[in-house]
């Protein structure tokens, strides 16, 4: 587990050098994201989905869904004798590039965001498993700016390309574009939450008539036990708090897109929590990940809205919480999530 702590020290070192640097440059920020890319892309036998992706890549196992773009990429890499590690590296480049260009605009809270991103497992470490899914998540989080700018045409094109290239789930953002633009009242949010709770069973039935019916058969053969993680309850409480008191935070209150991303996170977490076990539990967790990723942008908005003293306290709390969750993930849950032990593999092309 030492590599994880060494890389965390590397992040803090880059943050320190960036702080004391007299030159206005993004070199240390770029350096950290190059490191994040290599750390995710060159891993070997790390992550729950590692063996499944390796089997899919080698044609030894059929996956639940086949996006045309993902299938084409694997085919092209196969023709040049690329290994599965080359595939992981390319996917890591895509994911970390879009995370970088999304969070770099949070100049005041960039390093805090990076610490949260690395330490809280639902973000960076989760991408070790849902490789295609998290590439799509990173792209769609970046693309939220087109919702804010009311540029439906570009948002539609990006959603279609992302959905058919990386993960079909990204297509859900096409109808959500219209939801994200408007501010709902508390009464409307409560009503939707009640509908989600009461209509959860109906949604599961409807999914059987979509391409995700294949996902159900795939999960029946999966020996993993899916459970609701502690982090889902934490974010459920945070989402509810923002719904109730979010209007007190000026910069979040005026941002309809991020405010609505939070409500969508709350709805999907409700659906996850309803399924303490079951075939579609992981499916809704992965939909929820799209909205949880928005907290990398929501948290800075909240901090900007705070008074200086409260903001300092909040930043210290977030760093300590992130580090505590990092310890929990790597030290106590590392083997369970197949993150520990960590090893590299630099073999990108077969001989």
mmCIF file of C-alpha atoms in Angstrom:
data_model
loop_
_atom_site.group_PDB
_atom_site.id
_atom_site.type_symbol
_atom_site.label_atom_id
_atom_site.label_comp_id
_atom_site.label_asym_id
_atom_site.label_seq_id
_atom_site.Cartn_x
_atom_site.Cartn_y
_atom_site.Cartn_z
ATOM 1 C CA UNK A 1 0.000 0.000 0.000
ATOM 2 C CA UNK A 2 3.073 2.236 0.178
ATOM 3 C CA UNK A 3 2.688 3.558 -3.413
ATOM 4 C CA UNK A 4 -0.640 5.185 -2.480
ATOM 5 C CA UNK A 5 0.937 7.107 0.407
ATOM 6 C CA UNK A 6 3.971 8.040 -1.691
ATOM 7 C CA UNK A 7 1.705 9.486 -4.357
ATOM 8 C CA UNK A 8 -0.299 11.399 -1.748
ATOM 9 C CA UNK A 9 2.983 12.902 -0.517
ATOM 10 C CA UNK A 10 3.781 13.776 -4.128
ATOM 11 C CA UNK A 11 0.478 15.683 -4.393
ATOM 12 C CA UNK A 12 1.222 17.692 -1.241
ATOM 13 C CA UNK A 13 4.781 18.363 -2.454
ATOM 14 C CA UNK A 14 3.513 19.703 -5.791
ATOM 15 C CA UNK A 15 0.946 21.820 -3.950
ATOM 16 C CA UNK A 16 3.705 23.244 -1.755
ATOM 17 C CA UNK A 17 6.000 24.030 -4.686
ATOM 18 C CA UNK A 18 3.080 25.582 -6.553
ATOM 19 C CA UNK A 19 2.298 27.787 -3.552
ATOM 20 C CA UNK A 20 5.849 29.089 -3.107
ATOM 21 C CA UNK A 21 6.593 29.378 -6.827
ATOM 22 C CA UNK A 22 7.044 32.965 -7.949
ATOM 23 C CA UNK A 23 6.238 32.139 -11.552
ATOM 24 C CA UNK A 24 2.594 31.957 -12.555
ATOM 25 C CA UNK A 25 2.592 28.540 -14.163
ATOM 26 C CA UNK A 26 0.454 25.406 -14.116
ATOM 27 C CA UNK A 27 3.466 23.089 -14.314
ATOM 28 C CA UNK A 28 2.895 21.485 -10.907
ATOM 29 C CA UNK A 29 -0.815 21.071 -11.574
ATOM 30 C CA UNK A 30 -0.092 19.378 -14.896
ATOM 31 C CA UNK A 31 2.599 17.237 -13.251
ATOM 32 C CA UNK A 32 0.124 15.884 -10.693
ATOM 33 C CA UNK A 33 -2.381 14.917 -13.373
ATOM 34 C CA UNK A 34 0.321 13.217 -15.422
ATOM 35 C CA UNK A 35 1.082 11.259 -12.272
ATOM 36 C CA UNK A 36 -2.602 10.426 -11.739
ATOM 37 C CA UNK A 37 -2.784 9.221 -15.345
ATOM 38 C CA UNK A 38 0.242 6.950 -15.061
ATOM 39 C CA UNK A 39 -0.799 5.662 -11.636
ATOM 40 C CA UNK A 40 -4.193 4.583 -13.018
ATOM 41 C CA UNK A 41 -3.066 3.576 -16.501
ATOM 42 C CA UNK A 42 -0.020 1.429 -15.707
ATOM 43 C CA UNK A 43 -1.462 -0.601 -12.811
ATOM 44 C CA UNK A 44 -1.367 -4.372 -12.946
ATOM 45 C CA UNK A 45 -3.912 -6.683 -11.293
ATOM 46 C CA UNK A 46 -5.328 -3.691 -9.412
ATOM 47 C CA UNK A 47 -9.063 -2.984 -9.213
ATOM 48 C CA UNK A 48 -12.113 -5.217 -9.037
ATOM 49 C CA UNK A 49 -12.819 -4.976 -12.782
ATOM 50 C CA UNK A 50 -9.216 -5.517 -13.860
ATOM 51 C CA UNK A 51 -9.560 -9.212 -14.706
ATOM 52 C CA UNK A 52 -12.917 -8.671 -16.424
ATOM 53 C CA UNK A 53 -11.501 -5.943 -18.672
ATOM 54 C CA UNK A 54 -8.472 -8.099 -19.452
ATOM 55 C CA UNK A 55 -10.789 -10.963 -20.401
ATOM 56 C CA UNK A 56 -12.976 -8.684 -22.542
ATOM 57 C CA UNK A 57 -9.897 -7.279 -24.268
ATOM 58 C CA UNK A 58 -8.525 -10.727 -25.067
ATOM 59 C CA UNK A 59 -11.930 -11.932 -26.241
ATOM 60 C CA UNK A 60 -12.131 -14.543 -23.490
ATOM 61 C CA UNK A 61 -15.329 -13.155 -21.976
ATOM 62 C CA UNK A 62 -18.370 -11.311 -23.323
ATOM 63 C CA UNK A 63 -19.325 -8.069 -21.598
ATOM 64 C CA UNK A 64 -22.853 -6.869 -20.817
ATOM 65 C CA UNK A 65 -22.780 -3.993 -23.319
ATOM 66 C CA UNK A 66 -20.583 -3.097 -26.260
ATOM 67 C CA UNK A 67 -20.333 0.579 -27.161
ATOM 68 C CA UNK A 68 -19.197 0.849 -30.811
ATOM 69 C CA UNK A 69 -16.388 3.258 -29.939
ATOM 70 C CA UNK A 70 -15.028 1.090 -27.135
ATOM 71 C CA UNK A 71 -15.197 -2.037 -29.302
ATOM 72 C CA UNK A 72 -13.415 -0.208 -32.145
ATOM 73 C CA UNK A 73 -10.667 1.021 -29.820
ATOM 74 C CA UNK A 74 -10.029 -2.497 -28.531
ATOM 75 C CA UNK A 75 -9.979 -3.824 -32.096
ATOM 76 C CA UNK A 76 -7.494 -1.180 -33.262
ATOM 77 C CA UNK A 77 -5.204 -1.761 -30.284
ATOM 78 C CA UNK A 78 -5.334 -5.479 -30.956
ATOM 79 C CA UNK A 79 -4.161 -4.936 -34.535
ATOM 80 C CA UNK A 80 -1.048 -3.094 -33.343
ATOM 81 C CA UNK A 81 -0.384 -5.764 -30.666
ATOM 82 C CA UNK A 82 -1.274 -3.410 -27.859
ATOM 83 C CA UNK A 83 -1.731 -4.998 -24.441
ATOM 84 C CA UNK A 84 -4.615 -4.396 -22.060
ATOM 85 C CA UNK A 85 -2.283 -2.006 -20.211
ATOM 86 C CA UNK A 86 -2.180 0.209 -23.291
ATOM 87 C CA UNK A 87 -5.985 0.243 -23.257
ATOM 88 C CA UNK A 88 -6.016 1.195 -19.555
ATOM 89 C CA UNK A 89 -3.448 3.930 -20.190
ATOM 90 C CA UNK A 90 -5.472 5.451 -23.042
ATOM 91 C CA UNK A 91 -8.640 5.414 -20.939
ATOM 92 C CA UNK A 92 -6.753 7.003 -18.032
ATOM 93 C CA UNK A 93 -5.455 9.738 -20.360
ATOM 94 C CA UNK A 94 -9.021 10.513 -21.459
ATOM 95 C CA UNK A 95 -10.393 10.512 -17.910
ATOM 96 C CA UNK A 96 -7.666 12.573 -16.256
ATOM 97 C CA UNK A 97 -7.479 15.066 -19.122
ATOM 98 C CA UNK A 98 -11.164 15.952 -18.766
ATOM 99 C CA UNK A 99 -10.964 16.018 -14.964
ATOM 100 C CA UNK A 100 -8.005 18.402 -15.247
ATOM 101 C CA UNK A 101 -9.637 20.860 -17.656
ATOM 102 C CA UNK A 102 -12.739 20.794 -15.432
ATOM 103 C CA UNK A 103 -11.102 21.505 -12.070
ATOM 104 C CA UNK A 104 -8.308 23.798 -13.291
ATOM 105 C CA UNK A 105 -10.784 26.680 -13.398
ATOM 106 C CA UNK A 106 -11.195 26.339 -9.618
ATOM 107 C CA UNK A 107 -7.893 28.160 -9.152
ATOM 108 C CA UNK A 108 -8.507 29.164 -5.543
ATOM 109 C CA UNK A 109 -9.429 25.635 -4.446
ATOM 110 C CA UNK A 110 -7.581 23.545 -7.024
ATOM 111 C CA UNK A 111 -5.350 21.648 -4.594
ATOM 112 C CA UNK A 112 -8.158 21.021 -2.134
ATOM 113 C CA UNK A 113 -10.197 19.597 -5.003
ATOM 114 C CA UNK A 114 -7.286 17.366 -6.041
ATOM 115 C CA UNK A 115 -6.911 16.039 -2.486
ATOM 116 C CA UNK A 116 -10.636 15.254 -2.359
ATOM 117 C CA UNK A 117 -10.477 13.674 -5.814
ATOM 118 C CA UNK A 118 -7.574 11.411 -4.895
ATOM 119 C CA UNK A 119 -8.506 10.524 -1.321
ATOM 120 C CA UNK A 120 -12.275 9.988 -1.468
ATOM 121 C CA UNK A 121 -12.640 6.638 -3.158
ATOM 122 C CA UNK A 122 -15.850 7.401 -5.058
ATOM 123 C CA UNK A 123 -13.822 9.621 -7.399
ATOM 124 C CA UNK A 124 -10.331 8.562 -8.507
ATOM 125 C CA UNK A 125 -10.064 5.023 -7.150
ATOM 126 C CA UNK A 126 -13.528 4.120 -8.406
ATOM 127 C CA UNK A 127 -12.201 4.756 -11.935
ATOM 128 C CA UNK A 128 -9.932 1.722 -11.458
ATOM 129 C CA UNK A 129 -13.115 -0.345 -11.757
ATOM 130 C CA UNK A 130 -15.643 1.415 -14.007
ATOM 131 C CA UNK A 131 -13.001 2.376 -16.570
ATOM 132 C CA UNK A 132 -15.349 3.225 -19.445
ATOM 133 C CA UNK A 133 -17.969 4.637 -17.106
ATOM 134 C CA UNK A 134 -15.566 7.095 -15.469
ATOM 135 C CA UNK A 135 -14.197 8.288 -18.786
ATOM 136 C CA UNK A 136 -17.795 9.175 -19.676
ATOM 137 C CA UNK A 137 -18.348 10.772 -16.254
ATOM 138 C CA UNK A 138 -15.281 13.011 -16.620
ATOM 139 C CA UNK A 139 -16.372 14.146 -20.082
ATOM 140 C CA UNK A 140 -19.973 14.860 -19.085
ATOM 141 C CA UNK A 141 -18.902 16.776 -15.958
ATOM 142 C CA UNK A 142 -16.757 18.985 -18.196
ATOM 143 C CA UNK A 143 -19.661 19.331 -20.648
ATOM 144 C CA UNK A 144 -21.946 20.831 -17.980
ATOM 145 C CA UNK A 145 -20.610 24.224 -19.032
ATOM 146 C CA UNK A 146 -22.660 23.886 -22.221
ATOM 147 C CA UNK A 147 -25.816 23.463 -20.159
ATOM 148 C CA UNK A 148 -24.942 26.627 -18.272
ATOM 149 C CA UNK A 149 -24.362 28.415 -21.601
ATOM 150 C CA UNK A 150 -27.619 26.953 -22.997
ATOM 151 C CA UNK A 151 -25.760 25.414 -25.924
ATOM 152 C CA UNK A 152 -27.932 22.348 -26.501
ATOM 153 C CA UNK A 153 -26.445 21.513 -29.899
ATOM 154 C CA UNK A 154 -22.895 21.053 -28.590
ATOM 155 C CA UNK A 155 -24.133 19.322 -25.455
ATOM 156 C CA UNK A 156 -26.162 16.894 -27.577
ATOM 157 C CA UNK A 157 -23.207 16.088 -29.827
ATOM 158 C CA UNK A 158 -20.894 15.524 -26.848
ATOM 159 C CA UNK A 159 -23.486 13.315 -25.112
ATOM 160 C CA UNK A 160 -23.974 11.177 -28.237
ATOM 161 C CA UNK A 161 -20.250 10.781 -28.900
ATOM 162 C CA UNK A 162 -19.542 9.992 -25.243
ATOM 163 C CA UNK A 163 -22.442 7.534 -24.977
ATOM 164 C CA UNK A 164 -21.585 5.560 -28.103
ATOM 165 C CA UNK A 165 -17.833 5.729 -27.542
ATOM 166 C CA UNK A 166 -17.367 5.135 -23.818
ATOM 167 C CA UNK A 167 -20.570 4.322 -21.937
ATOM 168 C CA UNK A 168 -24.221 4.261 -22.993
ATOM 169 C CA UNK A 169 -25.256 5.692 -19.618
ATOM 170 C CA UNK A 170 -24.030 9.140 -20.747
ATOM 171 C CA UNK A 171 -27.076 9.351 -23.034
ATOM 172 C CA UNK A 172 -29.243 10.023 -19.959
ATOM 173 C CA UNK A 173 -27.882 13.577 -20.020
ATOM 174 C CA UNK A 174 -29.763 14.407 -23.218
ATOM 175 C CA UNK A 175 -33.191 14.627 -21.531
ATOM 176 C CA UNK A 176 -31.572 15.832 -18.290
ATOM 177 C CA UNK A 177 -30.318 18.929 -20.125
ATOM 178 C CA UNK A 178 -33.777 20.473 -19.749
ATOM 179 C CA UNK A 179 -34.022 19.534 -16.062
ATOM 180 C CA UNK A 180 -30.616 21.021 -15.281
ATOM 181 C CA UNK A 181 -31.498 24.438 -16.683
ATOM 182 C CA UNK A 182 -34.358 25.270 -14.347
ATOM 183 C CA UNK A 183 -34.585 25.878 -10.600
ATOM 184 C CA UNK A 184 -37.069 23.689 -8.789
ATOM 185 C CA UNK A 185 -38.753 24.673 -5.551
ATOM 186 C CA UNK A 186 -38.335 22.652 -2.370
ATOM 187 C CA UNK A 187 -41.904 21.381 -2.785
ATOM 188 C CA UNK A 188 -41.143 20.130 -6.290
ATOM 189 C CA UNK A 189 -37.953 18.415 -5.108
ATOM 190 C CA UNK A 190 -39.834 16.725 -2.260
ATOM 191 C CA UNK A 191 -42.539 15.579 -4.686
ATOM 192 C CA UNK A 192 -39.969 14.108 -7.085
ATOM 193 C CA UNK A 193 -38.238 12.374 -4.163
ATOM 194 C CA UNK A 194 -41.533 10.764 -3.130
ATOM 195 C CA UNK A 195 -42.143 9.633 -6.714
ATOM 196 C CA UNK A 196 -38.630 8.160 -6.842
ATOM 197 C CA UNK A 197 -39.219 6.216 -3.625
ATOM 198 C CA UNK A 198 -42.686 4.975 -4.589
ATOM 199 C CA UNK A 199 -41.839 4.393 -8.239
ATOM 200 C CA UNK A 200 -38.498 2.690 -7.744
ATOM 201 C CA UNK A 201 -39.932 -0.731 -8.454
ATOM 202 C CA UNK A 202 -41.534 0.458 -11.691
ATOM 203 C CA UNK A 203 -38.200 1.806 -12.932
ATOM 204 C CA UNK A 204 -36.540 -1.544 -12.351
ATOM 205 C CA UNK A 205 -39.281 -3.243 -14.394
ATOM 206 C CA UNK A 206 -38.916 -0.726 -17.244
ATOM 207 C CA UNK A 207 -35.167 -1.295 -17.359
ATOM 208 C CA UNK A 208 -35.796 -4.901 -18.345
ATOM 209 C CA UNK A 209 -37.011 -3.585 -21.714
ATOM 210 C CA UNK A 210 -33.867 -1.534 -22.371
ATOM 211 C CA UNK A 211 -30.371 -2.616 -23.470
ATOM 212 C CA UNK A 212 -29.532 -2.862 -19.755
ATOM 213 C CA UNK A 213 -31.440 -6.140 -19.601
ATOM 214 C CA UNK A 214 -28.104 -7.627 -20.697
ATOM 215 C CA UNK A 215 -26.589 -6.082 -17.581
ATOM 216 C CA UNK A 216 -28.972 -8.111 -15.435
ATOM 217 C CA UNK A 217 -27.846 -11.408 -16.943
ATOM 218 C CA UNK A 218 -24.225 -10.353 -16.601
ATOM 219 C CA UNK A 219 -24.663 -9.531 -12.922
ATOM 220 C CA UNK A 220 -26.330 -12.879 -12.242
ATOM 221 C CA UNK A 221 -23.029 -14.538 -13.162
ATOM 222 C CA UNK A 222 -21.003 -12.102 -11.046
ATOM 223 C CA UNK A 223 -19.833 -13.447 -7.703
ATOM 224 C CA UNK A 224 -19.264 -10.006 -6.164
ATOM 225 C CA UNK A 225 -21.520 -8.862 -3.339
ATOM 226 C CA UNK A 226 -22.797 -5.360 -4.017
ATOM 227 C CA UNK A 227 -23.529 -3.281 -0.946
ATOM 228 C CA UNK A 228 -24.343 0.326 -0.157
ATOM 229 C CA UNK A 229 -21.080 1.994 0.834
ATOM 230 C CA UNK A 230 -20.650 4.419 3.746
ATOM 231 C CA UNK A 231 -19.795 7.145 1.246
ATOM 232 C CA UNK A 232 -23.277 6.900 -0.288
ATOM 233 C CA UNK A 233 -24.902 7.666 3.074
ATOM 234 C CA UNK A 234 -22.473 10.547 3.634
ATOM 235 C CA UNK A 235 -23.275 12.092 0.262
ATOM 236 C CA UNK A 236 -26.999 11.448 0.769
ATOM 237 C CA UNK A 237 -26.832 13.528 3.963
ATOM 238 C CA UNK A 238 -24.758 16.207 2.207
ATOM 239 C CA UNK A 239 -27.161 16.356 -0.745
ATOM 240 C CA UNK A 240 -30.162 16.689 1.551
ATOM 241 C CA UNK A 241 -28.419 19.461 3.507
ATOM 242 C CA UNK A 242 -27.756 21.379 0.287
ATOM 243 C CA UNK A 243 -31.388 20.968 -0.783
ATOM 244 C CA UNK A 244 -32.577 22.360 2.547
ATOM 245 C CA UNK A 245 -30.013 25.115 3.075
ATOM 246 C CA UNK A 246 -28.187 25.476 -0.253
ATOM 247 C CA UNK A 247 -29.819 28.823 -0.986
ATOM 248 C CA UNK A 248 -27.796 30.300 1.879
ATOM 249 C CA UNK A 249 -24.644 29.777 -0.180
ATOM 250 C CA UNK A 250 -24.591 32.619 -2.691
ATOM 251 C CA UNK A 251 -22.391 31.131 -5.418
ATOM 252 C CA UNK A 252 -24.135 27.759 -5.347
ATOM 253 C CA UNK A 253 -27.586 29.281 -5.151
ATOM 254 C CA UNK A 254 -27.134 31.202 -8.396
ATOM 255 C CA UNK A 255 -25.746 28.157 -10.219
ATOM 256 C CA UNK A 256 -28.837 26.240 -11.329
ATOM 257 C CA UNK A 257 -26.847 23.505 -13.057
ATOM 258 C CA UNK A 258 -24.784 22.483 -10.031
ATOM 259 C CA UNK A 259 -27.736 22.919 -7.682
ATOM 260 C CA UNK A 260 -29.733 20.519 -9.857
ATOM 261 C CA UNK A 261 -26.830 18.107 -10.155
ATOM 262 C CA UNK A 262 -27.045 17.871 -6.374
ATOM 263 C CA UNK A 263 -30.768 17.051 -6.478
ATOM 264 C CA UNK A 264 -30.140 14.374 -9.114
ATOM 265 C CA UNK A 265 -27.481 12.922 -6.849
ATOM 266 C CA UNK A 266 -30.030 12.768 -4.040
ATOM 267 C CA UNK A 267 -32.634 11.022 -6.213
ATOM 268 C CA UNK A 268 -30.219 8.373 -7.478
ATOM 269 C CA UNK A 269 -28.767 7.756 -4.011
ATOM 270 C CA UNK A 270 -32.331 7.125 -2.836
ATOM 271 C CA UNK A 271 -32.622 4.480 -5.529
ATOM 272 C CA UNK A 272 -29.290 2.932 -4.551
ATOM 273 C CA UNK A 273 -30.243 2.806 -0.872
ATOM 274 C CA UNK A 274 -33.570 1.133 -1.721
ATOM 275 C CA UNK A 275 -31.586 -1.780 -3.127
ATOM 276 C CA UNK A 276 -29.518 -3.178 -0.268
ATOM 277 C CA UNK A 277 -28.801 -5.967 -2.748
ATOM 278 C CA UNK A 278 -29.968 -6.797 -6.216
ATOM 279 C CA UNK A 279 -29.110 -6.897 -9.873
ATOM 280 C CA UNK A 280 -29.517 -3.205 -10.693
ATOM 281 C CA UNK A 281 -27.845 -1.834 -7.572
ATOM 282 C CA UNK A 282 -24.488 -1.352 -9.267
ATOM 283 C CA UNK A 283 -26.238 0.137 -12.292
ATOM 284 C CA UNK A 284 -27.791 2.920 -10.205
ATOM 285 C CA UNK A 285 -24.539 3.440 -8.327
ATOM 286 C CA UNK A 286 -22.903 4.150 -11.656
ATOM 287 C CA UNK A 287 -25.616 6.598 -12.661
ATOM 288 C CA UNK A 288 -25.173 8.227 -9.268
ATOM 289 C CA UNK A 289 -21.445 8.603 -9.917
ATOM 290 C CA UNK A 290 -22.199 11.119 -12.687
ATOM 291 C CA UNK A 291 -23.828 13.416 -10.139
ATOM 292 C CA UNK A 292 -21.437 12.723 -7.256
ATOM 293 C CA UNK A 293 -18.632 13.905 -9.521
ATOM 294 C CA UNK A 294 -20.358 17.284 -9.578
ATOM 295 C CA UNK A 295 -19.339 17.778 -5.945
ATOM 296 C CA UNK A 296 -15.818 18.511 -7.176
ATOM 297 C CA UNK A 297 -17.398 21.735 -8.465
ATOM 298 C CA UNK A 298 -20.126 22.144 -5.835
ATOM 299 C CA UNK A 299 -17.750 22.192 -2.845
ATOM 300 C CA UNK A 300 -15.706 25.152 -4.175
ATOM 301 C CA UNK A 301 -18.969 27.076 -4.739
ATOM 302 C CA UNK A 302 -19.930 26.468 -1.107
ATOM 303 C CA UNK A 303 -16.485 27.516 0.143
ATOM 304 C CA UNK A 304 -16.571 30.695 -1.941
ATOM 305 C CA UNK A 305 -19.865 31.595 -0.266
ATOM 306 C CA UNK A 306 -18.450 31.293 3.266
ATOM 307 C CA UNK A 307 -16.880 33.966 5.411
ATOM 308 C CA UNK A 308 -13.099 33.758 5.666
ATOM 309 C CA UNK A 309 -12.902 32.162 9.141
ATOM 310 C CA UNK A 310 -15.604 29.595 8.384
ATOM 311 C CA UNK A 311 -13.966 28.850 5.058
ATOM 312 C CA UNK A 312 -10.614 28.121 6.711
ATOM 313 C CA UNK A 313 -12.268 25.746 9.163
ATOM 314 C CA UNK A 314 -14.173 24.018 6.341
ATOM 315 C CA UNK A 315 -10.992 23.546 4.299
ATOM 316 C CA UNK A 316 -9.162 21.955 7.234
ATOM 317 C CA UNK A 317 -12.151 19.712 7.919
ATOM 318 C CA UNK A 318 -12.337 18.591 4.264
ATOM 319 C CA UNK A 319 -8.617 17.777 4.189
ATOM 320 C CA UNK A 320 -8.845 15.763 7.410
ATOM 321 C CA UNK A 321 -12.005 13.991 6.267
ATOM 322 C CA UNK A 322 -10.441 13.176 2.898
ATOM 323 C CA UNK A 323 -7.311 11.799 4.542
ATOM 324 C CA UNK A 324 -9.361 9.739 7.028
ATOM 325 C CA UNK A 325 -11.397 8.257 4.184
ATOM 326 C CA UNK A 326 -8.187 7.567 2.284
ATOM 327 C CA UNK A 327 -6.860 5.611 5.267
ATOM 328 C CA UNK A 328 -10.133 3.690 5.468
ATOM 329 C CA UNK A 329 -10.039 2.858 1.752
ATOM 330 C CA UNK A 330 -6.388 1.854 1.432
ATOM 331 C CA UNK A 331 -5.455 0.492 4.866
ATOM 332 C CA UNK A 332 -8.685 -1.139 6.003
ATOM 333 C CA UNK A 333 -10.541 -1.785 2.726
ATOM 334 C CA UNK A 334 -7.660 -1.978 0.260
ATOM 335 C CA UNK A 335 -7.675 -5.733 -0.199
ATOM 336 C CA UNK A 336 -11.488 -5.858 -0.325
ATOM 337 C CA UNK A 337 -11.503 -3.360 -3.208
ATOM 338 C CA UNK A 338 -8.476 -5.072 -4.785
ATOM 339 C CA UNK A 339 -6.433 -1.882 -4.573
ATOM 340 C CA UNK A 340 -3.805 -3.534 -2.399
ATOM 341 C CA UNK A 341 -1.190 -4.709 -3.230
ATOM 342 C CA UNK A 342 -0.369 -2.219 -5.963
ATOM 343 C CA UNK A 343 2.001 -3.021 -8.826
ATOM 344 C CA UNK A 344 2.982 -1.447 -12.162
ATOM 345 C CA UNK A 345 3.207 -3.049 -15.582
ATOM 346 C CA UNK A 346 4.921 -1.049 -18.317
ATOM 347 C CA UNK A 347 4.290 -3.624 -21.069
ATOM 348 C CA UNK A 348 2.218 -1.690 -23.612
ATOM 349 C CA UNK A 349 2.877 -3.882 -26.664
ATOM 350 C CA UNK A 350 3.020 -7.650 -26.969
ATOM 351 C CA UNK A 351 6.219 -9.130 -28.390
#
